[in-house]
Amino acid sequence: AQTVTQSQPEMSVQEAETVTLSCTYDTSESDYYLFWYKQPPSRQMILVIRQEAYKQQNATENRFSVNFQKAAKSFSLKISDSQLGDAAMYFCAYNFWGGNKLVFGAGTILRVKS
Amino acid sequence: NAGVTQTPKFQVLKTGQSMTLQCAQDMNHEYMSWYRQDPGMGLRLIHYSVGAGITDQGEVPNGYNVSRSTTEDFPLRLLSAAPSQTSVYFCASSPGTRSRNEQFFGPGTRLTVL
């Protein structure tokens, strides 16, 4: 069975600084997708970024980028120029190709200090 | 588009009561899913559907029923509520294609079972 592990229950970052959230996963599939979702206090789940396993190039979305290491089964999220609005719970999630079943990590709470 | 809508937003039940959590999407997505979120555990899949008339169990299906009579609606039924079902419930939908398989989430329902 696929598993997703987020080893950092909480992280803090100073406003305008850079922070990296870690995620590792376990799967025997070769074709899959990885996602980072943001959950602010409103509890709405917001897609931040996604990565297709067959693409070697790391995904980027404005201030958000990933470091995808397929062999190591690692998928970290880097947030640059952190803003107060980035404070939230961040979830790493896995979905195999053609699947409909997201597997989530336990989440990392990100606090942003002004 | 309203996206994915869920009702109610909050609900309190007594042990043994039954109820239905409603979920609807207006994006013509084939895939729909129900997740529950408990502290420290991320989101876990309860049931999912890959199209009208087709449903299957996820990781934690016990105590819940689903049906999918239309593409738009995917209700979740609690047959006899138990305190262990106190949680936040999220409905999600996805186009289900290779190029677009990220899931779009509703705002969630906070359920308390006394």
Coordinates of N, CA and C in Angstrom, one line a residue, chain A residues 31 33 35 37 39 42-47 50 52 54 89 91 95-107, chain B residues 9-10 31-33 35 37 40-43 45 48-50 88 90 98-103 105-110:
Chain A
D31 N 4.3 5.3 -12.4 CA 3.6 6.4 -13.0 C 2.6 6.9 -12.0
Y33 N 1.2 10.7 -9.5 CA 1.2 12.2 -9.3 C 1.4 12.5 -7.8
F35 N 1.1 15.8 -5.0 CA 0.5 17.1 -4.8 C 0.9 17.7 -3.4
Y37 N -1.2 20.3 -0.9 CA -2.4 21.1 -0.7 C -2.1 22.0 0.6
Q39 N -4.1 24.1 3.6 CA -5.4 24.2 4.4 C -5.3 25.3 5.4
S42 N -9.6 28.5 7.5 CA -11.0 28.3 6.9 C -11.3 26.9 6.6
R43 N -10.3 26.0 6.7 CA -10.3 24.5 6.4 C -10.5 24.2 4.9
Q44 N -10.6 25.2 4.1 CA -10.7 24.9 2.6 C -9.4 24.2 2.1
M45 N -9.5 23.2 1.4 CA -8.3 22.5 0.8 C -8.0 23.2 -0.5
I46 N -6.8 23.7 -0.6 CA -6.4 24.5 -1.8 C -5.2 23.8 -2.5
L47 N -5.2 23.5 -3.7 CA -4.1 22.9 -4.4 C -3.0 23.9 -4.6
R50 N 1.5 20.6 -8.2 CA 1.4 19.2 -8.5 C 2.6 18.8 -9.4
E52 N 4.0 15.5 -11.9 CA 3.8 14.2 -12.5 C 5.1 13.4 -12.5
Y54 N 6.5 11.1 -14.2 CA 7.2 10.9 -15.5 C 8.0 12.1 -15.9
M89 N -1.9 24.8 7.3 CA -1.5 23.4 7.4 C -1.2 23.0 5.9
F91 N -0.4 19.8 3.3 CA -0.5 18.3 3.2 C 0.2 17.9 1.9
N95 N -1.2 10.2 -5.7 CA -2.3 9.6 -6.5 C -1.6 8.8 -7.6
F96 N -1.9 7.5 -7.8 CA -1.3 6.9 -8.9 C -2.0 7.2 -10.2
W97 N -1.4 7.1 -11.3 CA -2.0 7.5 -12.6 C -3.3 6.8 -12.8
G98 N -4.3 7.6 -13.2 CA -5.6 7.0 -13.5 C -6.4 6.7 -12.2
G99 N -5.8 7.0 -11.1 CA -6.5 6.6 -9.8 C -7.4 7.8 -9.3
N100 N -8.1 7.4 -8.4 CA -9.1 8.4 -7.8 C -8.9 8.4 -6.3
K101 N -7.8 8.0 -5.8 CA -7.7 7.8 -4.3 C -6.4 8.5 -3.9
L102 N -6.6 9.7 -3.4 CA -5.5 10.4 -2.8 C -5.1 9.8 -1.5
V103 N -3.8 9.7 -1.3 CA -3.2 9.2 0.0 C -2.5 10.5 0.6
F104 N -2.8 10.8 1.8 CA -2.3 12.1 2.4 C -1.3 11.8 3.5
G105 N -0.3 12.7 3.6 CA 0.5 12.7 4.8 C -0.3 13.3 6.0
A106 N 0.3 13.3 7.1 CA -0.3 13.8 8.3 C -0.4 15.4 8.4
G107 N 0.4 16.0 7.6 CA 0.4 17.5 7.5 C 1.5 18.1 8.3
Chain B
K9 N -22.8 22.7 6.9 CA -21.4 23.0 7.3 C -21.1 22.5 8.6
F10 N -22.0 22.4 9.5 CA -21.9 21.9 10.9 C -23.1 21.0 11.2
Y31 N -15.1 11.7 -11.5 CA -14.7 11.1 -10.2 C -15.1 12.0 -9.0
M32 N -15.7 11.3 -8.0 CA -16.0 12.0 -6.7 C -15.6 11.1 -5.6
S33 N -15.3 11.8 -4.5 CA -14.7 11.0 -3.3 C -15.2 11.7 -2.0
Y35 N -13.7 12.0 2.0 CA -12.6 11.9 3.0 C -13.1 12.4 4.3
Q37 N -11.2 13.9 8.0 CA -10.0 14.5 8.5 C -10.0 14.5 10.0
G40 N -4.0 15.1 13.4 CA -2.8 14.3 13.3 C -2.8 13.2 12.3
M41 N -3.8 13.1 11.5 CA -3.9 11.9 10.6 C -4.1 12.3 9.2
G42 N -4.1 13.5 8.8 CA -4.4 13.9 7.4 C -5.8 13.5 7.0
L43 N -6.0 13.4 5.8 CA -7.3 13.0 5.2 C -7.3 11.5 4.8
L45 N -9.5 8.3 2.9 CA -10.6 8.1 1.9 C -11.7 7.2 2.5
Y48 N -15.5 6.2 -2.8 CA -15.2 7.0 -4.0 C -16.1 6.4 -5.1
S49 N -16.2 7.3 -6.2 CA -17.0 6.9 -7.4 C -16.3 7.3 -8.6
V50 N -16.3 6.5 -9.6 CA -15.6 6.8 -10.9 C -16.7 7.2 -12.0
V88 N -14.1 16.0 10.5 CA -14.5 16.9 9.5 C -14.5 16.1 8.2
F90 N -14.9 15.8 4.0 CA -14.6 16.6 2.8 C -15.1 15.7 1.6
R98 N -5.8 11.8 -17.5 CA -4.4 11.8 -17.2 C -3.8 13.2 -17.0
S99 N -4.2 14.1 -17.8 CA -3.6 15.5 -17.7 C -4.2 16.3 -16.6
R100 N -5.4 15.9 -16.1 CA -6.0 16.7 -15.1 C -6.6 15.7 -14.1
N101 N -5.9 15.3 -13.1 CA -6.5 14.4 -12.1 C -6.4 14.9 -10.7
E102 N -6.0 16.2 -10.5 CA -6.1 16.7 -9.2 C -7.5 16.8 -8.7
Q103 N -7.7 16.7 -7.4 CA -9.0 16.8 -6.8 C -9.4 18.1 -6.3
F105 N -11.8 20.2 -3.8 CA -12.5 19.9 -2.5 C -13.6 20.9 -2.2
G106 N -14.6 20.4 -1.6 CA -15.7 21.2 -1.0 C -15.2 21.8 0.3
P107 N -16.0 22.7 0.9 CA -15.6 23.4 2.1 C -15.6 22.6 3.4
G108 N -16.1 21.4 3.3 CA -16.1 20.5 4.5 C -17.3 20.6 5.4
T109 N -17.6 19.5 6.1 CA -18.7 19.5 7.1 C -18.1 19.0 8.4
R110 N -18.3 19.8 9.5 CA -17.8 19.4 10.8 C -18.9 18.7 11.5

